[in-house]
Short mmCIF file of C-alpha atoms in Angstrom, two decimals:
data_model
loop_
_atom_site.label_atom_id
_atom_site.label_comp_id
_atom_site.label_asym_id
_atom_site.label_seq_id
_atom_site.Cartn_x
_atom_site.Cartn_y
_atom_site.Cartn_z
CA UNK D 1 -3.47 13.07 38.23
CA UNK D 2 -6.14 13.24 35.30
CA UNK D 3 -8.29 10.83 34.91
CA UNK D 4 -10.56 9.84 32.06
CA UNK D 5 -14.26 10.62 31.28
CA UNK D 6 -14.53 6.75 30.05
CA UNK D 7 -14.70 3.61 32.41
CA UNK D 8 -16.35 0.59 33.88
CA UNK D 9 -16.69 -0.81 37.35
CA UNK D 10 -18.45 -4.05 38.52
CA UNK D 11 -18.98 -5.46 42.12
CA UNK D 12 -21.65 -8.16 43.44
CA UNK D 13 -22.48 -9.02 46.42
CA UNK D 14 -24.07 -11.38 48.50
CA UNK D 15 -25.61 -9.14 51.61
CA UNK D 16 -28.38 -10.33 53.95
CA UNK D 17 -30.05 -12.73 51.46
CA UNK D 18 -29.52 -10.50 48.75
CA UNK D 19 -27.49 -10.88 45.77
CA UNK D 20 -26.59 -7.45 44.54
CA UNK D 21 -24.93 -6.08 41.63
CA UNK D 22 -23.42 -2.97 40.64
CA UNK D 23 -22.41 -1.73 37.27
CA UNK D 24 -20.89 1.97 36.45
CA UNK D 25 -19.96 2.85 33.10
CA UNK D 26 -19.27 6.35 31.45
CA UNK D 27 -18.57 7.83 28.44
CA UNK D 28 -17.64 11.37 27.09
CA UNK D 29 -19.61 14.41 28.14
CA UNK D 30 -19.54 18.00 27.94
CA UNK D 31 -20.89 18.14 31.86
CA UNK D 32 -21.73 15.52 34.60
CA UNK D 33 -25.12 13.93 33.82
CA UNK D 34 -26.32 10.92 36.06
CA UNK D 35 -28.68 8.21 35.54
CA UNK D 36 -29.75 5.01 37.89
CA UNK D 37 -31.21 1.73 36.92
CA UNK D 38 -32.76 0.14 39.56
CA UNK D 39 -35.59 -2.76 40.72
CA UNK D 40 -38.94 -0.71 40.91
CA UNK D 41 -39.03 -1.64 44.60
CA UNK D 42 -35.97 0.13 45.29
CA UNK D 43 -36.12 3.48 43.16
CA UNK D 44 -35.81 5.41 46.68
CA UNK D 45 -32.18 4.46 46.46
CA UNK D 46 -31.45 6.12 43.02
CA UNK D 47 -30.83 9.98 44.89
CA UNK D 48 -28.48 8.17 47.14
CA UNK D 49 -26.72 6.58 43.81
CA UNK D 50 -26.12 9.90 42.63
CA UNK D 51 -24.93 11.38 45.65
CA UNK D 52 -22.57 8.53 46.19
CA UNK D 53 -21.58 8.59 42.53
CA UNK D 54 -21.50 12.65 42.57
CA UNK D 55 -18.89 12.49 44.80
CA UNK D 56 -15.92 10.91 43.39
CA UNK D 57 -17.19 11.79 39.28
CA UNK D 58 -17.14 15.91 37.66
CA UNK D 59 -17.63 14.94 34.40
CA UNK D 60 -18.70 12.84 31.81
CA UNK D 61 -22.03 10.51 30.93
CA UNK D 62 -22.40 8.22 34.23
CA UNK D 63 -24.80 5.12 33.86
CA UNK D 64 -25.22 2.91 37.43
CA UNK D 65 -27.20 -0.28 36.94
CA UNK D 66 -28.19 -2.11 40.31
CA UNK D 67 -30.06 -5.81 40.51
CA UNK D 68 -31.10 -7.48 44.00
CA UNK D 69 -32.05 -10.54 44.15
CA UNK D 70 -33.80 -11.69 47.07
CA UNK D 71 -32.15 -15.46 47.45
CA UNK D 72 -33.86 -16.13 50.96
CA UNK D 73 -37.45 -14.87 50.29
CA UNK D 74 -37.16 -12.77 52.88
CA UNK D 75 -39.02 -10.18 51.20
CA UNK D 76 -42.17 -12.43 50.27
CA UNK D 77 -44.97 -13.41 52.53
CA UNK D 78 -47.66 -15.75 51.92
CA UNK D 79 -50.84 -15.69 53.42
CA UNK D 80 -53.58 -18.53 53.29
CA UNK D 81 -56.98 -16.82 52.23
CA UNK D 82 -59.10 -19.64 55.09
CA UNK D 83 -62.75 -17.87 54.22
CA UNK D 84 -61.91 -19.03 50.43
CA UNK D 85 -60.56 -22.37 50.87
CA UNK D 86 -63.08 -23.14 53.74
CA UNK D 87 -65.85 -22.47 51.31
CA UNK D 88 -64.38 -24.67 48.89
CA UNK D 89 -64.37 -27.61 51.37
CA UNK D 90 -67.90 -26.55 52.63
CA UNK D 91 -69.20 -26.61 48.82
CA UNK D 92 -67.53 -29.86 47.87
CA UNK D 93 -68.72 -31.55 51.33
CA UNK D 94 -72.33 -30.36 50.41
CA UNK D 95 -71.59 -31.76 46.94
CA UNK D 96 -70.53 -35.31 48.50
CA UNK D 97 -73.47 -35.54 50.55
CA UNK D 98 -76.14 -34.88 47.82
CA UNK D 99 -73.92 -37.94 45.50
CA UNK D 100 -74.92 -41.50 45.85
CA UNK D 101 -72.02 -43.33 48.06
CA UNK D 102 -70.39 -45.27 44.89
CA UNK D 103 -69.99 -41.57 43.74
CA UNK D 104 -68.49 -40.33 46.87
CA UNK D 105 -65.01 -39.12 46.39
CA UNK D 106 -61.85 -38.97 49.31
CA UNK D 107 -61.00 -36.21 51.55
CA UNK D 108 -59.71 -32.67 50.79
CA UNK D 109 -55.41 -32.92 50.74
CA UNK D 110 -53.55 -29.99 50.66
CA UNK D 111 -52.48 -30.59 46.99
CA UNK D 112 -56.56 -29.79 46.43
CA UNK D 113 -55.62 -26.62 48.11
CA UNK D 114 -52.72 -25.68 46.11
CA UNK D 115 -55.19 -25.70 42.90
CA UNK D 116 -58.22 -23.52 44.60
CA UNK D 117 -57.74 -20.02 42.70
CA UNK D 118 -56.90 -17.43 45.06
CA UNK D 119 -56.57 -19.39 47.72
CA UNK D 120 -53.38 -17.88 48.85
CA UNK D 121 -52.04 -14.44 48.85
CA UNK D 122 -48.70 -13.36 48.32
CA UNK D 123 -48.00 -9.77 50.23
CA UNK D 124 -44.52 -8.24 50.32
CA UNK D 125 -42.65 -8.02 53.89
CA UNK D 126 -41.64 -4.77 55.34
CA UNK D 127 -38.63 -3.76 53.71
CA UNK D 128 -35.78 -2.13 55.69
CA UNK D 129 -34.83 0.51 53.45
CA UNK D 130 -31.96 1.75 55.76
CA UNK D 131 -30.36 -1.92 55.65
CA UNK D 132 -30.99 -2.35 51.85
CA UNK D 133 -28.92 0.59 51.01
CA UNK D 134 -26.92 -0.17 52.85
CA UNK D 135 -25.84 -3.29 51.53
CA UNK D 136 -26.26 -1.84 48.26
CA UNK D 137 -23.78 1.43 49.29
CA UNK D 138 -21.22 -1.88 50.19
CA UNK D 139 -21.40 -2.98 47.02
CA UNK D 140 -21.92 0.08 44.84
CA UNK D 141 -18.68 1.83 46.59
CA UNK D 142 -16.39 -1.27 45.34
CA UNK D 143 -17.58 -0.99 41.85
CA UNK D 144 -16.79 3.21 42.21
CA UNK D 145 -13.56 2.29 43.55
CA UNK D 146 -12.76 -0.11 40.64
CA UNK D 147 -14.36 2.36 38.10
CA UNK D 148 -12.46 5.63 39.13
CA UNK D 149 -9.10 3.37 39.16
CA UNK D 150 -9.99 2.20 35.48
CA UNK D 151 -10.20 5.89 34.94
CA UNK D 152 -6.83 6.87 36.65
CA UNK D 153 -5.06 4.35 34.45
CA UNK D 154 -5.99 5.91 31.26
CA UNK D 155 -5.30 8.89 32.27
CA UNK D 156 -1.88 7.96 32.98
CA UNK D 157 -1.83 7.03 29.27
CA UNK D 158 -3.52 9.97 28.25
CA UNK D 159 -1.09 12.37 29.82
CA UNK D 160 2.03 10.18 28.71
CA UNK D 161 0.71 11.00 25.25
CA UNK D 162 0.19 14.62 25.78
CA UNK D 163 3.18 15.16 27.13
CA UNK D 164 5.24 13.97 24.48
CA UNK D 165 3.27 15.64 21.86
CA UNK D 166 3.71 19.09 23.69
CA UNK D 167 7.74 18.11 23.32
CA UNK D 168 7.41 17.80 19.81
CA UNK D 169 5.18 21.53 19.69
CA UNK D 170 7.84 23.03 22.11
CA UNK D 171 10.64 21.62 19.72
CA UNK D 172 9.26 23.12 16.48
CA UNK D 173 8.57 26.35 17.77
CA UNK D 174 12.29 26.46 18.51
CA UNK D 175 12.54 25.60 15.10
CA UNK D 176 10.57 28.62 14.08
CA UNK D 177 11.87 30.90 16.48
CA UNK D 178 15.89 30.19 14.98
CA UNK D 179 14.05 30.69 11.57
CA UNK D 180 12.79 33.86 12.20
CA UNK D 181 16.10 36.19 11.95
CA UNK D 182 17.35 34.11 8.65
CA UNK D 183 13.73 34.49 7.18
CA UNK D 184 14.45 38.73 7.62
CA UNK D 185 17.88 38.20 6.08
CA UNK D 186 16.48 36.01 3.10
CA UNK D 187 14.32 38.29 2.01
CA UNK D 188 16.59 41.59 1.94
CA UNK D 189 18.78 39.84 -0.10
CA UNK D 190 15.76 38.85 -2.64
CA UNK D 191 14.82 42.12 -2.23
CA UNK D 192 18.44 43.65 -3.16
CA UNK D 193 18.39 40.76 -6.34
CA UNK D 194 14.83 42.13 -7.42
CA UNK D 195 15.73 45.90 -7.64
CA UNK D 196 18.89 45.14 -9.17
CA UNK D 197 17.09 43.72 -12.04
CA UNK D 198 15.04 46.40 -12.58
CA UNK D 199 17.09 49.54 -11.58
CA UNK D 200 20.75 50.09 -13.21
CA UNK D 201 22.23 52.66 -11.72
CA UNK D 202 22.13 50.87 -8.06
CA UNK D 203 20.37 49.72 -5.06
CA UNK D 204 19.52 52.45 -2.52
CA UNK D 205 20.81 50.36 0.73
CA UNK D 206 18.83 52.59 3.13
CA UNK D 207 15.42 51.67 1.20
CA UNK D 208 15.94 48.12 1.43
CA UNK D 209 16.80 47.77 5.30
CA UNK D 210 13.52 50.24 5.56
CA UNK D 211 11.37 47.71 3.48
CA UNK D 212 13.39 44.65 5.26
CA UNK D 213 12.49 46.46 8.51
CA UNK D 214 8.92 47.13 7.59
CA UNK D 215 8.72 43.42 6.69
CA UNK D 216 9.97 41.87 9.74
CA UNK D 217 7.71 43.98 11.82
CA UNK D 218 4.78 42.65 9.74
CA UNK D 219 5.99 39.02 9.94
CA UNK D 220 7.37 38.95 13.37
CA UNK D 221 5.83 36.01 15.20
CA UNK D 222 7.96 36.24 18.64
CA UNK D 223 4.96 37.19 20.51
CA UNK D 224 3.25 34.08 19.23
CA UNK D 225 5.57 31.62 20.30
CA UNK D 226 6.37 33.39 23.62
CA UNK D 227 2.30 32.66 24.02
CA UNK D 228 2.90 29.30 22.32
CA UNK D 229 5.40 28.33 25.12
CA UNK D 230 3.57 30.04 28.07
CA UNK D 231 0.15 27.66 27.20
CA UNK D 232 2.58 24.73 27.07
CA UNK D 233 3.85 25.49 30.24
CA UNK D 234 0.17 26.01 31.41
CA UNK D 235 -0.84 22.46 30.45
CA UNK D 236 1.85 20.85 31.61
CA UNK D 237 0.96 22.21 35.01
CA UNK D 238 -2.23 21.34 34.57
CA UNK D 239 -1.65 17.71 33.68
CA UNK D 240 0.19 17.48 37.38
CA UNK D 241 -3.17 18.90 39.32
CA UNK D 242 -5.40 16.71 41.45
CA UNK D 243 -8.24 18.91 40.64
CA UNK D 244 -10.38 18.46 37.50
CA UNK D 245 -8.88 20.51 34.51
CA UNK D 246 -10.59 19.12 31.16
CA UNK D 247 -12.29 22.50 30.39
CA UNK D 248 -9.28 24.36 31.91
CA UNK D 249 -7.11 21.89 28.72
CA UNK D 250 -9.94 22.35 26.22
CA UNK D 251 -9.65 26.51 26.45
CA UNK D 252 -5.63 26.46 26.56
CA UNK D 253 -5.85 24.12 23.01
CA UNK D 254 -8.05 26.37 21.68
CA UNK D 255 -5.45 29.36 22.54
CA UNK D 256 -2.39 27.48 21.38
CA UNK D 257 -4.48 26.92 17.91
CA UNK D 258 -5.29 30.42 17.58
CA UNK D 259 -1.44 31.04 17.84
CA UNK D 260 -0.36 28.36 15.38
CA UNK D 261 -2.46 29.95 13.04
CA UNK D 262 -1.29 33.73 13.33
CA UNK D 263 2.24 32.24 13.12
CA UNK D 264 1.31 30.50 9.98
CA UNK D 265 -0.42 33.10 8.38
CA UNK D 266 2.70 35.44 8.75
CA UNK D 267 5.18 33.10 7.94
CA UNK D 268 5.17 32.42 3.97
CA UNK D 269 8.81 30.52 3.83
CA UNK D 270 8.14 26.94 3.18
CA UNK D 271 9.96 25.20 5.57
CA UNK D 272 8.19 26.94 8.55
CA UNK D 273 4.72 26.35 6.83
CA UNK D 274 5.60 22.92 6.69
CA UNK D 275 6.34 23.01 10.37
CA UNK D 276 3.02 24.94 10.98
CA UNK D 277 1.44 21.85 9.36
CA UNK D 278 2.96 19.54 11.91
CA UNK D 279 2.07 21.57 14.79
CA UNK D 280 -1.12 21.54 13.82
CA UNK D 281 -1.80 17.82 13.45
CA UNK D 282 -0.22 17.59 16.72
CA UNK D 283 -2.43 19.93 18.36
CA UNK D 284 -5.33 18.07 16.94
CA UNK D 285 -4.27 15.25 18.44
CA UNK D 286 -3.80 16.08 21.78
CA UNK D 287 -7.42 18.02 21.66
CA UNK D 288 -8.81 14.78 20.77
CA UNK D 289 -7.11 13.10 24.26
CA UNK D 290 -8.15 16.34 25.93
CA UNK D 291 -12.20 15.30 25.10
CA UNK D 292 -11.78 12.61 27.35
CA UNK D 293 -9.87 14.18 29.97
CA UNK D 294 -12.63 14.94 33.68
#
């Protein structure tokens, strides 16, 4: 099955006190190329991303975007700095004592505390890294699972389309192929109307099956569509694989163009140039689809 190069997959997550959220989106690219987005705490877990990412994606622009949010404050400690506050209380005892009673004012409360500059600290817990990826590997797996199943189903639209346009290509290169003997035959007999015009005393028969001869060998496109139907078959077989075949499609195109063209530069009858035409636009259009294709 082929899958797409475009997609998005979200998952979130509520894991140990942690609220976690995965994003994956991708768009077209030549070649894989990766790229995390996570909480500056949690950057060791970006490898991992690709790794777990790398695995299920060959090709295209990948973008993962992880938040955590701690919801318990598990991750936050708070320490009371007691040298600082007890100076505080020391200084504003001193300060009572040296004040005339009227002047005296009440005791220290712990909403004095609160205001005292630095008199707490705030220090980060140990962090279980193992456990935090963890969670977020939960998470982040369920978001790949959505985002590679996005993928799948427009591939199954991708290679509906292909298919039918490589029907159409198959169907006018039958076309050209019944063409080809009547072509011959058309122009021996405009060949036999020409020198009858200009020579009276006959047509020398032998000379025009040599020149009708000479001209089907130089306009002969049979190997060209035998190569035109052998890269359809090709991509067809392709489009069944598992594997990933987007370069594999992209190459075959550019064959199956290269034939197109050599039949249309042979061919100077009008109906098979206006077939050429259509070929062409239909080739274009499935190497557009083919961009997108891992």
């Amino acid at each position: 099955m082929i899958r797409s190069m475009t997609g998005f997959g979200r998952e979130q997550r509520i894991i140990d006190g942690r609220e976690i959220t995965a994003e994956i989106r991708s768009v077209n690219h030549r070649y894989h190329e990766f790229s995390a987005k996570t909480p500056y705490q949690y950057r060791y877990i970006e490898e991992k991303l690709k790794a777990l990412v790398g695995g299920r994606v060959s090709r295209g622009k990948v973008e993962v975007v992880i938040t955590i949010h701690n919801l318990a404050g598990k991750e936050v400690k708070v320490a009371l700095n007691r040298d600082v506050v007890e100076s505080y209380i020391k200084a504003v005892d001193e300060f009572q004592m040296s004040m005339k009673p009227s002047l005296i004012i009440g005791s220290f409360s712990p909403a004095d505390v609160l205001r005292i500059p630095d008199a707490f600290t705030v220090l980060k817990a140990e962090v279980d890294e193992d456990a935090v990826w963890q969670a977020v590997e939960s998470v982040t797996g369920a978001a790949l699972e959505k985002f590679v199943s996005m993928r799948e189903t427009e591939g199954v639209k991708m290679k509906s389309d292909i298919l039918e346009r490589l029907d159409f290509i198959e169907s006018a290169t039958a076309q050209i192929e019944a063409a080809s003997p009547e072509r011959v035959e058309k122009y021996r007999l405009r060949l036999i109307e020409k020198m009858n015009e200009v020579i009276s005393k006959g047509v020398d028969e032998q000379r025009i099956l040599l020149e009708a001869a000479i001209f089907a060998e130089k306009t002969a496109v049979d190997e060209e569509t035998v190569r035109l139907r052998s890269h359809i078959s090709q991509v067809r077989e392709l489009l069944e694989k598992e594997s990933v075949v987007g370069r594999k499609l992209d190459f075959i195109v550019q064959e199956m163009n290269r034939e197109i063209n050599t039949i249309g530069s042979k061919s100077h009858e009008i109906e098979i140039t206006r077939i050429v035409v259509e070929l062409k636009g239909e080739l274009e259009k499935i190497r557009e689809q083919i961009q997108n294709v891992e």
